[in-house]
Each structure stands twice: as C-alpha cells, then as structure tokens.
Amino acid sequence: MFKKLRNTCIVSAVALATILPGQASASAASNNGIQIKNNVSITINGETISVYDPILNKSDFLLLPMRALYEAIGASVDWNKETLTASATRNGKMVDLTIDSMTAIVDGQEVAMDVAPFMYKDRTYMPLRFVSENFDGNVNWDPVTQSVDITLSDEQPETPLEDPYILHINNKRIVMKDPIIMKDSRSYLPASYIYDYLDDSAGTWLPDKSFELQVAGMNFVFKDNSNEVLVNNETVTLVEKPFIQKGKMYVPISFLVNALGGNLRYISDKKEMYIYVYRYMFTSSFLEKSYGTTSSPTTVPSARLEGDRDLFISDNPETLTRKLVPMNNATLAQYDVKPTATTNKHRVFGWHYNTLGTDVNIGITVQNKSTTESIKVTDSRGINQKTGNSWVGHDIGLTIADATLNNKLNKSDSSGIVIAPGETKVIETYELHHDYIIGFLHDLDIQAMNGGKPEYTIRTVLTKDNSDLTTIQSDQVAIDEYAKHPRGAWPSATILAELPAYTVDTPEVGYNISNGRTDHLQTAENSLSQINGAVGNPGHFGMNYKVSIPVDNPTGSTKTIKLKLAGRGGLYSGAIKVNGKVYLVPSLRVGAEYVELPDFKMKGSKDTIELELIHAGGVNLPVAIYVETK
C-alpha cells in the first residue's frame, strides 16, 4: 500500500487504475500484459505519496490498489462482494466500477473505459486517470520524469437543484439545497436541517469525525457508515447506516423522528417530506386508542349558543379552482358586521385548497364603513397551518384545536392598530402555495374609539398577482354548489350542551355531539352573511363545543366515573379538555376504535364533569361521549 505525506481520510477497500498516455516500458513483465512500474512518482494537490504495494501498468495505463487510491483522493467507498463492484463517493459524485468490466457507472450514467479494473495478488486494482478525472480532477503525465501530477478540487458544487426537494418541519416549509437520499427503501437527510429548523437543537463534528446532534434534551452521535448510534450515551444498533456526503452527515430520518416522538411522511413523486416532532408541534399529549365497538348513542337533548364571540367561516369554495375564482383578485367570504356594543369579538375560521395553478396570498382584512368613527383592533391572535399532505386532520386540524383549547393562539402584529373612517387594513396574511391546503383560526376584538357603535366589514380575500389586499372589496365569490362546506357568520363561536344527570352504578349512556339534528344553531338560513349564498355549519368547524354532565351519587361513597369518546360518522379526531386539561384524540375509525378519557373521581353526592371539544378539520363527524361507572 502507499502512504500520503499528509493527513488523509480512512476509507473502505477497493483500488482503481487510471489511464495515462505515454507510459513507457515497465520494470518487469507479468501475466496478461500486466507490468510492475515502481519507478513512477505520484503527486496529489502538490503532495507526494509513497506506494508500498506495486503500481501496475496495463496497456499503457497505470492502476493503483483500491483502498490506497480512494484514501489518497479523499473518497468513501462501499464494496459489494457479490457483484465485485466498488461504489465510490466524493463531493456528492458517485462512480461505480466493477472488476473486469469495461463500463463504469458515473452518477447513474454508463461510461466506457479503456482498461477494466482487475484483481492482482488478492488486491483490487483500478485505473488512476479514470477515477481522478471522473471526480473532477486534472491529471498530467510527464514521460521524461515518469511522474503523475493530479489536481483535485475540494470545493463542493453548489449548483441549485432544478427540481428541489421540499422539507416541512412542523409547518415550516424549506426549499432544500441538498437532496433527500433513499437507500434500501429508507430515507436520509442532512442533520443540519434538523438543528437549523428545530428550537433547542445543535449539531457539531467531534474529533473522531463522528457527528453529535442534540435535540430537545436528547443526544445522538452518528458515525459514517456505522449502524451503531449513541443515544444519550447508550449504544443503539440500527438497520440503517448514517453516511457523509458533501461534508454533511446524512442521518436516518425515520429513526430520528421515532426517537423524538413524532410522525414522518415522504411523498416521493412530489419530492416532499413532512416531519412532525410532537413536543414542538403540540402542547397536549395524545390519548391512547382502544379497540372495539361502542353502543349506539342517543342525540343530545338540548344545546344552545353561548358567549359573545361570533363566528365567521370562510370554507366555501374550499377547493379554489379557476372556474370558481376566475379573476386575479377575489373576496372569498364577507361579513358586514352589525355591532351590538362598543367592543365586538369575532372568530374567523378558514379552510382552503389551492388548485389555481399558481401561488396565492390570502388575507383577513377589515374595512371601516363609518364616516366619523375610528375603530381599534384591541386584540388579534390566531394560528394557521398549511400542508401539501393528505393528512389534513393531523397536519392542520389537530394543531389548531390544540392551540385554541390551550389558549395558545399567537399574537398578531395587527393588535393595537387603528383603522380610520373609510380605511381598510390587513389583519393577517397567509402565503398559500399551489396544491397546498391552509387552515386558520383568528380571534379578533374591535372597539369603537369614541364609544359609539362601529360599522365595518370583515373579509377573507385572495390575490394571484400580489395585489394590495386592502383594495379587494368585491362581493364574495359564489359558493361551490357541489361541495357543501360551510360559509357564513353566526352569533357565537361556542355551543353548550347540558346532558341529563348520570346516576352512578347505572348502565352506560352515550350521546352524539355535533350530529346536526338536535342543535340547528348554524344553518344557511340564520347566517348573518348571505351575499352570494351561505352554507350551514352542522359539524361546528371552528367552534368550541362545551359539554356539561351532572353526576348523582346516592351512595355517598367514592366512585370512579369512566368516560369514552368514539367517532360515529366516520374517521374522527380532535382535542378535548377534561376538567381543565387538554388531550388530543388520534384518528378513530368508526365502529372499531375509541379513546378512554382520564377517570373522574367522585367523592360527594353530586358533581359535574366539564368537557370541551374542538373537532379537527378534515375529518368526519359526529362524535359520541359515553359515561359509565368503573
């Protein structure tokens, strides 16, 4: 073998030979035209290397042992014993060479060779010029001095991907400069994308060339081409092997997401990956699924609107098409507010799917219709989620429900703005890429500056050409007659249902919530906004649904009440608050799955269980609540 007179990286075994013109007679003859040529000197990037195994010449081309050659040029290599193929990688470029084959594979393309790799005295030899030049090196041969001078670039190519990969980490959309790499049906990602886009994260190279990744208190140490990973200083053996490419540590992303607690989806035909790490995405924990059927529930006997925050829904047309939205600018939904007090509270709930063939901007605007009274946005806060994924209930609905029930809506920059008479201002803006879905919930408080009753219009508007959103004041587009998603405005964003009292030790009882048969409170007919049509909201999207369950305990002894939740109209998920604590409900298949809520301990003769639900958008309704004594 040979030793480079400088530090080199350690690589796997396989040596490639290269084609050099003008190579003279060899020092000794060998079989099959192979000659030993030990009088050749080799310099790489100005530094001379020493060769301990023979340098060979065949058909006037120099060949070197595989391990030594790749070590010298700083390449990593995998050796396939069955196919006798060396797959070498340097600066993102891959060269596959097979013993006794005159065809190489360079970045997936076949390339003819002038001399084939071969075995010599149990060593693998391959062509020096071919390897060097196909790793973007320059090779010069001096026949007088019998010397080879090779110049290799250490710069990593920064050419942007023509069709880049898109990475989503907890609703952050990142256009990647690096590819997502699949090996043996497993996906790998540079670790830098994890620590660059997750809070409380860091990454660093260690002296032994391993890579340490810290995420939210967990510590991972990855080594190049090793399936042993240190997780919090304990060795874990994986099926996958991390690897270094273009100076970056590629990590097995499925392992990492599972270790952190989350979800992963890769849509290969769209080159989009979705990563969800729950400790960053959700405040609340998931309830565990149980499997089995539940009895048929009865309808809620009574329900009523509660609270002073009204609800304005922009969910029709849900699918934005060129037919439904033909112009560059459009009003999607409009609510002409008829104030009842000096300060008025609103909730704007939206859900739209962009199939317009271009990226668009969607916004919430407020137009002051008064000629004398200025209005002030005293509070403005909300949340929005977007996805190009089909998991809309999980990606969008659950996140919105969780944040709303936990009172963790994000404060908007529009808080505190003043809107003068006749003026229109933007409350919130959302960029929506083509073929993406957005869901948003925004709570908005507006006050008359001089103590009168304000007059204003709230709109959700859309622009395809980046027009000023405040100039879009047309009537709302027509509804989609074939997709009856809700659109309109109603007096309250909260419904309260009071169930009949449950007596301990009596049989289980169940009640349907949001079934559209017992609480016709949000219909098209009673919508406060009717311009170009309204559609009712029987599924109570964007609403808080409160349930009060009185419990009687004639025995006076301590009793444990068991509560279950099950979908009744199809796949269900949402968030539920049980006596002040919020839990997430995973997707439940109707008739097959349910969740058990935390036990309720009853010590007196009478008590009340308070529940509050928000359904995750994109799932079927209704849901049923069951009560029994444990």
XYZ file of C-alpha atoms in Angstrom:
630
model
C 0.000 0.000 0.000
C 1.099 3.640 -0.087
C 1.008 6.419 2.438
C 0.194 10.038 1.651
C 2.570 12.580 3.175
C -0.286 14.460 4.821
C -3.433 13.615 6.765
C -5.874 11.552 4.754
C -9.294 10.175 5.457
C -9.705 6.474 6.094
C -11.893 4.778 3.529
C -13.119 1.319 2.600
C -11.192 -1.045 0.366
C -11.051 -1.024 -3.465
C -8.357 0.423 -5.722
C -8.944 1.877 -9.167
C -6.491 2.216 -12.012
C -6.255 5.147 -14.345
C -5.351 5.741 -17.938
C -2.146 7.656 -18.513
C -0.809 8.312 -22.045
C 2.813 7.822 -22.958
C 3.717 5.351 -20.229
C 6.934 3.612 -21.264
C 8.130 0.092 -20.717
C 7.638 -1.473 -17.316
C 10.390 -2.597 -14.992
C 9.246 -6.199 -15.086
C 6.854 -8.270 -17.120
C 3.856 -10.087 -15.693
C 0.902 -12.176 -16.811
C -1.874 -10.913 -19.125
C 0.076 -7.848 -20.153
C 0.305 -6.560 -16.580
C 3.619 -4.914 -15.694
C 5.000 -3.557 -12.421
C 6.027 0.107 -12.627
C 7.534 1.175 -9.322
C 9.632 3.975 -10.800
C 6.574 6.284 -11.103
C 6.111 9.181 -8.670
C 2.559 10.431 -7.885
C 1.680 13.881 -6.540
C -1.852 14.849 -5.461
C -2.574 18.523 -4.846
C 1.152 19.240 -4.505
C 1.909 16.464 -2.008
C 3.808 13.312 -2.926
C 2.519 9.906 -1.944
C 4.569 6.805 -1.202
C 3.442 3.499 -2.705
C 4.123 0.238 -0.861
C 2.091 -2.183 -2.983
C 3.069 -2.413 -6.648
C 1.886 0.222 -9.093
C 0.775 -1.642 -12.199
C 0.673 -0.838 -15.879
C -1.675 -2.477 -18.346
C -1.998 -1.344 -21.965
C -0.073 1.819 -21.051
C -2.438 2.762 -18.212
C -1.489 2.994 -14.537
C -3.537 1.134 -11.952
C -3.419 1.522 -8.153
C -4.770 -0.536 -5.234
C -8.328 0.495 -4.405
C -8.024 1.353 -0.725
C -4.924 3.440 -1.243
C -6.341 5.328 -4.195
C -9.611 6.313 -2.559
C -7.837 7.194 0.666
C -5.500 9.462 -1.277
C -8.223 11.358 -3.142
C -10.499 11.625 -0.090
C -13.357 9.439 -1.318
C -15.537 6.997 0.578
C -16.338 3.623 -0.957
C -18.700 0.694 -0.492
C -17.577 -2.718 -1.783
C -20.161 -5.268 -2.942
C -18.593 -8.720 -2.593
C -21.279 -10.431 -4.655
C -21.085 -8.161 -7.700
C -17.413 -7.173 -7.198
C -18.422 -3.527 -7.538
C -16.861 -0.534 -5.815
C -19.215 2.425 -5.324
C -17.104 5.464 -4.518
C -18.415 8.898 -3.489
C -16.607 12.226 -3.387
C -18.195 15.706 -3.188
C -21.609 14.287 -3.998
C -20.462 12.436 -7.121
C -20.647 8.635 -7.355
C -18.529 6.326 -9.547
C -19.274 2.584 -9.727
C -16.515 0.296 -11.069
C -16.825 -3.462 -11.438
C -13.988 -5.958 -11.705
C -13.250 -6.983 -15.322
C -15.951 -4.634 -16.675
C -15.129 -2.044 -19.333
C -18.232 0.007 -18.386
C -18.402 2.328 -15.389
C -21.497 3.968 -13.916
C -20.903 7.683 -13.207
C -23.820 9.384 -11.421
C -26.168 6.802 -12.898
C -24.863 7.036 -16.497
C -22.853 4.349 -18.317
C -19.331 5.448 -19.316
C -16.898 3.356 -21.418
C -13.433 2.652 -20.008
C -10.138 1.951 -21.801
C -8.976 -0.544 -19.223
C -11.023 -2.597 -16.771
C -10.400 -2.963 -13.047
C -8.885 -6.348 -12.130
C -7.581 -8.463 -9.258
C -3.811 -8.837 -8.719
C -2.372 -10.920 -5.876
C -5.599 -10.582 -3.835
C -5.644 -6.816 -4.367
C -8.244 -4.877 -6.310
C -6.696 -2.528 -8.895
C -8.383 0.199 -10.883
C -7.484 2.979 -13.377
C -5.921 6.089 -11.829
C -6.724 8.649 -14.550
C -10.321 7.485 -14.947
C -11.018 7.738 -11.232
C -9.307 11.099 -10.816
C -10.906 12.729 -13.852
C -14.379 11.430 -13.050
C -14.059 13.016 -9.629
C -13.400 16.315 -11.442
C -9.606 16.143 -11.186
C -6.910 17.195 -13.675
C -4.197 14.608 -14.474
C -0.806 15.420 -16.059
C 1.743 12.775 -17.070
C 5.430 13.663 -17.591
C 7.105 10.876 -19.599
C 10.588 12.313 -19.002
C 10.420 12.284 -15.203
C 7.916 9.375 -15.109
C 5.682 11.406 -12.773
C 1.933 11.943 -12.370
C 0.591 15.285 -11.091
C -3.068 15.260 -10.048
C -5.055 18.315 -9.002
C -8.356 17.664 -7.220
C -10.844 20.322 -6.199
C -12.041 20.203 -2.606
C -14.875 22.619 -3.300
C -18.382 21.221 -3.038
C -20.608 22.059 -6.006
C -23.350 24.498 -5.053
C -25.430 24.217 -8.191
C -29.084 24.538 -7.187
C -31.369 21.606 -7.806
C -33.561 22.245 -10.842
C -36.410 20.403 -9.142
C -35.598 20.887 -5.441
C -36.759 18.767 -2.565
C -39.218 20.422 -0.167
C -38.992 19.743 3.544
C -41.734 20.584 6.051
C -40.791 20.586 9.729
C -43.746 21.398 11.962
C -45.301 23.749 9.371
C -42.003 25.355 8.306
C -41.560 24.975 4.551
C -37.937 24.677 3.458
C -36.692 24.553 -0.140
C -33.712 22.241 0.249
C -30.259 22.802 -1.215
C -29.499 19.111 -0.691
C -31.317 16.003 -1.873
C -33.273 13.553 0.237
C -31.451 10.255 -0.347
C -33.091 6.835 -0.376
C -31.022 3.741 0.442
C -32.629 0.316 0.777
C -36.083 1.969 0.913
C -35.016 4.168 3.830
C -34.756 7.945 3.693
C -31.769 10.007 4.827
C -31.489 13.735 5.448
C -28.570 16.027 6.371
C -28.622 16.523 10.151
C -28.232 20.263 9.601
C -31.888 20.541 8.561
C -32.904 19.228 11.974
C -30.861 21.573 14.138
C -31.369 24.558 11.835
C -35.168 24.377 11.997
C -35.998 22.922 15.418
C -35.608 25.010 18.557
C -33.300 23.846 21.354
C -31.167 21.915 18.849
C -27.475 21.896 17.920
C -25.035 19.887 15.849
C -21.232 19.560 15.902
C -18.456 17.415 14.460
C -16.419 15.503 17.033
C -12.635 14.902 16.793
C -13.136 11.281 15.642
C -15.201 12.520 12.652
C -18.480 11.419 14.241
C -21.353 13.862 14.430
C -23.231 14.862 17.578
C -26.848 16.016 17.251
C -28.716 17.460 20.230
C -32.478 17.911 20.057
C -34.675 18.966 22.987
C -32.529 17.320 25.629
C -31.766 14.150 23.632
C -28.265 13.440 22.365
C -27.369 11.383 19.271
C -23.862 10.540 17.990
C -23.661 9.219 14.410
C -20.616 7.708 12.686
C -20.024 7.422 8.971
C -21.282 4.048 7.637
C -21.865 2.670 11.140
C -25.194 1.299 12.276
C -24.274 1.827 15.925
C -25.603 5.143 17.252
C -25.102 6.574 20.715
C -28.433 7.777 22.117
C -27.956 9.571 25.436
C -24.617 7.683 25.738
C -26.216 4.272 25.202
C -25.402 2.256 22.087
C -28.343 1.530 19.808
C -27.938 -0.754 16.779
C -29.896 0.303 13.697
C -30.755 -1.290 10.389
C -29.778 1.994 8.700
C -26.249 3.391 8.384
C -25.638 7.154 8.529
C -23.137 8.413 5.967
C -21.211 11.528 4.983
C -21.896 13.207 1.653
C -20.672 16.638 0.545
C -19.256 17.134 4.010
C -22.650 16.623 5.666
C -23.795 13.820 7.929
C -26.877 12.172 6.470
C -28.978 10.601 9.231
C -31.814 8.039 9.008
C -34.756 10.332 9.463
C -37.344 7.687 10.361
C -35.214 6.515 13.305
C -34.680 10.095 14.467
C -38.369 11.064 14.294
C -39.420 7.894 16.114
C -36.831 8.507 18.829
C -38.015 12.093 19.338
C -41.697 11.144 19.206
C -43.382 12.239 16.034
C -44.571 11.360 12.582
C -42.985 11.216 9.145
C -44.311 11.109 5.625
C -42.363 11.228 2.355
C -44.241 11.842 -0.899
C -41.576 10.741 -3.363
C -43.314 11.792 -6.588
C -43.643 15.352 -5.241
C -40.169 15.225 -3.597
C -41.738 16.496 -0.355
C -41.068 15.252 3.171
C -43.201 16.081 6.215
C -41.650 15.796 9.670
C -43.686 16.301 12.824
C -41.991 16.316 16.217
C -44.836 16.362 18.689
C -43.038 18.137 21.537
C -42.696 21.144 19.207
C -45.966 20.793 17.328
C -48.458 20.096 20.123
C -48.895 21.344 23.659
C -51.023 18.384 24.709
C -50.424 14.636 24.731
C -52.372 12.042 22.756
C -54.908 9.747 24.340
C -54.226 6.074 23.732
C -56.518 4.217 21.360
C -58.629 1.295 22.473
C -60.092 -1.205 20.054
C -63.667 -2.417 19.981
C -67.207 -1.339 19.249
C -69.358 1.100 21.208
C -73.107 1.110 21.710
C -75.439 3.300 19.689
C -75.735 6.729 21.378
C -78.772 8.962 21.689
C -78.942 12.542 20.493
C -78.064 15.468 22.714
C -81.421 16.595 24.128
C -80.607 20.297 24.156
C -77.885 22.720 23.140
C -77.544 26.479 22.937
C -75.153 29.169 21.761
C -73.017 30.683 24.487
C -70.609 33.598 24.711
C -70.159 36.941 22.978
C -67.609 35.971 20.284
C -69.284 35.431 16.919
C -68.062 33.049 14.215
C -67.252 33.950 10.601
C -66.405 30.984 8.338
C -64.541 31.046 5.021
C -64.669 27.408 3.856
C -66.629 27.581 0.592
C -65.348 27.305 -2.017
C -62.978 25.057 -0.137
C -61.271 23.893 -3.320
C -60.179 27.019 -5.146
C -60.483 26.390 -8.890
C -60.159 28.675 -11.921
C -63.875 28.254 -12.564
C -64.854 29.370 -9.056
C -62.138 32.028 -8.778
C -61.610 33.248 -12.378
C -60.180 36.701 -11.572
C -56.741 37.568 -10.199
C -58.316 39.063 -7.066
C -61.379 37.851 -5.192
C -63.288 38.038 -1.916
C -63.729 34.514 -0.575
C -66.038 35.415 2.302
C -67.554 38.636 3.624
C -69.238 39.638 6.886
C -70.904 43.031 7.219
C -70.828 43.458 10.983
C -73.859 44.960 12.713
C -72.350 45.906 16.074
C -74.271 45.448 19.297
C -71.696 47.007 21.638
C -68.710 49.328 21.721
C -66.356 46.332 21.613
C -67.185 43.359 19.398
C -65.441 39.980 19.406
C -65.047 37.831 16.312
C -63.577 34.487 15.292
C -62.537 33.983 11.663
C -62.164 30.349 10.609
C -60.862 29.472 7.152
C -60.048 26.344 5.174
C -58.992 26.472 1.506
C -57.258 24.205 -1.014
C -55.293 25.962 -3.757
C -55.664 24.312 -7.195
C -55.382 27.584 -9.140
C -52.076 26.618 -10.746
C -50.116 29.388 -9.024
C -49.109 30.507 -5.549
C -51.530 32.981 -3.960
C -51.801 35.262 -0.962
C -54.865 35.040 1.290
C -55.621 37.676 3.878
C -58.087 38.825 6.511
C -58.997 42.492 6.110
C -61.237 44.944 7.968
C -62.873 47.885 6.185
C -64.141 50.706 8.395
C -67.524 51.715 6.898
C -68.091 54.597 9.295
C -67.649 58.182 8.097
C -66.930 59.519 11.578
C -65.824 56.754 13.961
C -62.305 55.307 14.040
C -62.001 51.722 15.214
C -59.168 49.959 17.028
C -58.115 46.329 16.962
C -57.695 45.797 20.682
C -56.695 42.141 20.396
C -55.699 39.997 17.441
C -54.325 36.483 17.727
C -54.536 33.248 15.782
C -52.919 30.197 14.263
C -52.565 28.826 10.752
C -51.291 25.551 9.363
C -50.576 24.539 5.755
C -49.864 21.218 4.112
C -49.455 19.595 0.726
C -50.157 16.351 2.529
C -53.423 14.430 2.633
C -53.251 14.181 6.449
C -55.163 17.424 6.891
C -56.837 16.371 10.123
C -53.466 15.734 11.719
C -51.362 18.386 9.980
C -53.837 21.235 10.291
C -56.932 20.419 12.339
C -55.311 18.912 15.425
C -52.764 21.702 15.703
C -55.446 24.391 15.512
C -57.678 22.580 18.020
C -54.804 22.032 20.451
C -53.661 25.665 20.371
C -57.200 27.010 20.717
C -58.192 24.883 23.723
C -54.874 25.685 25.428
C -55.298 29.452 24.839
C -52.031 29.493 22.881
C -53.038 31.456 19.787
C -50.173 33.605 18.522
C -50.459 37.348 18.969
C -50.710 39.169 15.638
C -48.882 42.303 14.555
C -52.300 43.829 13.879
C -53.015 44.061 17.622
C -53.415 47.732 18.530
C -53.802 49.124 15.002
C -56.301 51.946 14.390
C -58.484 51.973 11.282
C -59.672 55.444 10.326
C -63.107 56.147 8.767
C -63.220 54.780 5.228
C -59.884 52.966 5.652
C -59.149 49.254 5.135
C -56.309 47.415 6.874
C -54.869 43.907 6.745
C -55.266 41.833 9.901
C -53.329 38.755 8.774
C -51.741 37.440 5.559
C -51.085 33.838 4.513
C -48.972 32.649 1.598
C -50.506 29.540 0.041
C -48.535 27.506 -2.464
C -50.165 25.699 -5.355
C -51.633 22.320 -4.395
C -51.476 23.183 -0.681
C -54.268 23.377 1.896
C -54.471 26.034 4.594
C -56.497 26.122 7.781
C -56.588 29.179 10.023
C -58.405 30.362 13.134
C -58.134 34.004 14.184
C -59.758 35.735 17.158
C -60.244 39.457 16.657
C -61.557 42.161 19.034
C -62.598 45.539 17.585
C -63.543 48.635 19.566
C -65.050 51.990 18.625
C -62.547 54.714 19.526
C -65.160 57.276 20.640
C -67.537 54.942 22.445
C -70.089 54.625 19.623
C -71.214 51.602 17.638
C -68.686 50.880 14.871
C -69.564 49.861 11.310
C -67.155 47.641 9.425
C -66.765 44.648 7.097
C -64.508 41.662 7.687
C -63.328 39.832 4.577
C -61.136 36.936 3.596
C -59.560 37.890 0.275
C -57.238 36.302 -2.281
C -54.760 37.631 -4.828
C -52.937 35.720 -7.557
C -50.780 38.698 -8.656
C -49.652 40.100 -5.282
C -52.141 42.967 -5.389
C -52.683 45.097 -2.284
C -55.156 43.069 -0.219
C -56.848 46.217 1.100
C -58.031 47.093 -2.433
C -60.019 43.853 -2.772
C -63.555 44.808 -1.786
C -65.718 42.887 -4.242
C -68.656 40.753 -3.140
C -67.717 37.232 -2.147
C -67.465 34.634 -4.903
C -70.327 32.216 -5.448
C -70.465 29.091 -3.308
C -69.491 25.690 -4.644
C -72.871 24.001 -5.034
C -71.309 20.545 -5.305
C -69.223 20.702 -2.135
C -71.306 21.943 0.776
C -68.560 23.213 3.005
C -69.729 25.935 5.413
C -69.688 29.670 4.746
C -71.426 32.348 6.756
C -71.448 34.157 10.102
C -73.276 33.232 13.299
C -73.762 34.951 16.697
C -71.476 32.675 18.731
C -68.351 30.539 18.388
C -69.325 28.352 21.372
C -72.098 25.798 21.899
C -73.074 24.447 25.291
C -74.822 21.078 25.667
C -76.148 20.052 29.080
C -76.639 16.286 29.301
C -79.147 14.587 31.588
C -77.746 13.690 35.005
C -75.975 10.361 35.167
C -76.541 8.250 38.307
C -73.580 6.143 39.446
C -73.831 2.346 39.135
C -76.458 2.626 36.390
C -75.785 1.282 32.835
C -73.611 3.153 30.370
C -75.183 6.041 28.457
C -73.919 7.701 25.267
C -74.750 10.952 23.471
C -73.957 12.141 19.969
C -72.211 15.527 19.757
C -72.382 17.673 16.603
C -74.910 15.452 14.877
C -76.806 18.283 13.166
C -80.165 17.004 14.416
C -80.520 18.476 17.860
C -78.912 21.891 17.544
C -79.862 23.667 14.325
C -77.964 26.720 15.503
C -75.774 27.388 12.463
C -77.832 26.973 9.309
C -77.664 28.734 5.966
C -80.951 30.466 6.772
C -79.821 32.009 10.063
C -76.378 33.101 8.795
C -75.647 36.790 9.407
C -73.969 36.937 5.977
C -75.946 35.962 2.864
C -74.115 37.655 -0.042
C -73.846 35.174 -2.949
C -75.019 32.351 -0.739
C -74.381 30.760 2.653
C -73.930 27.152 3.775
C -74.615 25.952 7.324
C -72.069 24.575 9.766
C -73.641 21.414 11.262
C -70.185 19.987 12.006
C -69.339 23.041 14.155
C -65.980 23.678 12.492
C -64.024 26.405 14.247
C -66.270 26.176 17.301
C -65.732 25.300 20.945
C -68.311 22.687 21.940
C -68.832 22.531 25.712
C -70.490 19.555 27.402
C -71.749 19.596 30.977
C -72.503 16.202 32.604
C -74.153 16.291 36.058
C -73.450 13.164 38.134
C -75.583 11.923 41.053
C -74.108 9.590 43.656
C -76.802 8.449 46.113
C -74.344 6.072 47.829
C -72.139 8.915 49.092
C -69.054 6.681 48.759
C -66.133 7.428 46.455
C -66.921 6.414 42.904
C -64.906 6.402 39.684
C -66.621 7.562 36.516
C -65.322 6.278 33.189
C -65.664 8.368 30.016
C -65.155 7.250 26.407
C -65.093 9.085 23.100
C -65.838 7.458 19.732
C -66.487 8.591 16.188
C -69.980 7.979 14.857
C -69.972 9.382 11.337
C -66.561 8.312 10.023
C -62.923 8.979 10.850
C -62.743 11.358 13.820
C -60.005 13.328 15.573
C -59.899 16.473 17.673
C -58.885 17.926 21.011
C -60.793 17.601 24.275
C -60.433 19.424 27.571
C -61.374 17.346 30.621
C -61.860 19.404 33.776
C -59.279 21.931 32.634
C -56.630 19.680 30.986
C -56.381 19.232 27.219
C -55.797 15.925 25.418
C -55.503 15.074 21.730
C -57.736 12.479 20.138
C -55.946 10.446 17.432
C -57.808 9.441 14.284
C -60.526 6.985 15.280
C -62.176 4.575 12.854
C -65.901 4.439 13.346
C -67.187 1.257 14.973
C -63.672 -0.070 15.620
C -61.738 2.366 17.828
C -62.322 4.695 20.767
C -60.363 6.528 23.457
C -60.837 6.468 27.214
C -60.655 9.838 28.967
C -58.972 10.207 32.357
C -61.039 8.733 35.179
C -63.236 11.143 37.122
C -63.179 10.595 40.898
C -66.443 11.492 42.602
C -66.436 11.921 46.383
C -69.683 13.721 47.172
C -73.312 13.075 46.330
C -73.367 15.481 43.368
C -70.750 16.732 40.933
C -70.398 17.909 37.349
C -67.977 16.764 34.658
C -66.989 19.590 32.310
C -65.772 18.741 28.814
C -64.857 20.995 25.913
C -64.150 19.789 22.372
C -62.843 21.216 19.129
C -63.077 18.948 16.113
C -60.045 18.670 13.828
C -60.939 19.888 10.357
C -60.843 17.377 7.525
C -62.450 14.522 9.460
C -65.971 13.209 9.518
C -68.458 13.920 12.275
C -70.207 13.366 14.645
C -68.587 12.050 17.817
C -70.174 10.314 20.782
C -69.450 10.643 24.520
C -70.097 7.639 26.798
C -70.476 7.698 30.601
C -70.411 4.733 32.997
C -69.285 3.737 36.478
C -65.964 1.942 36.580
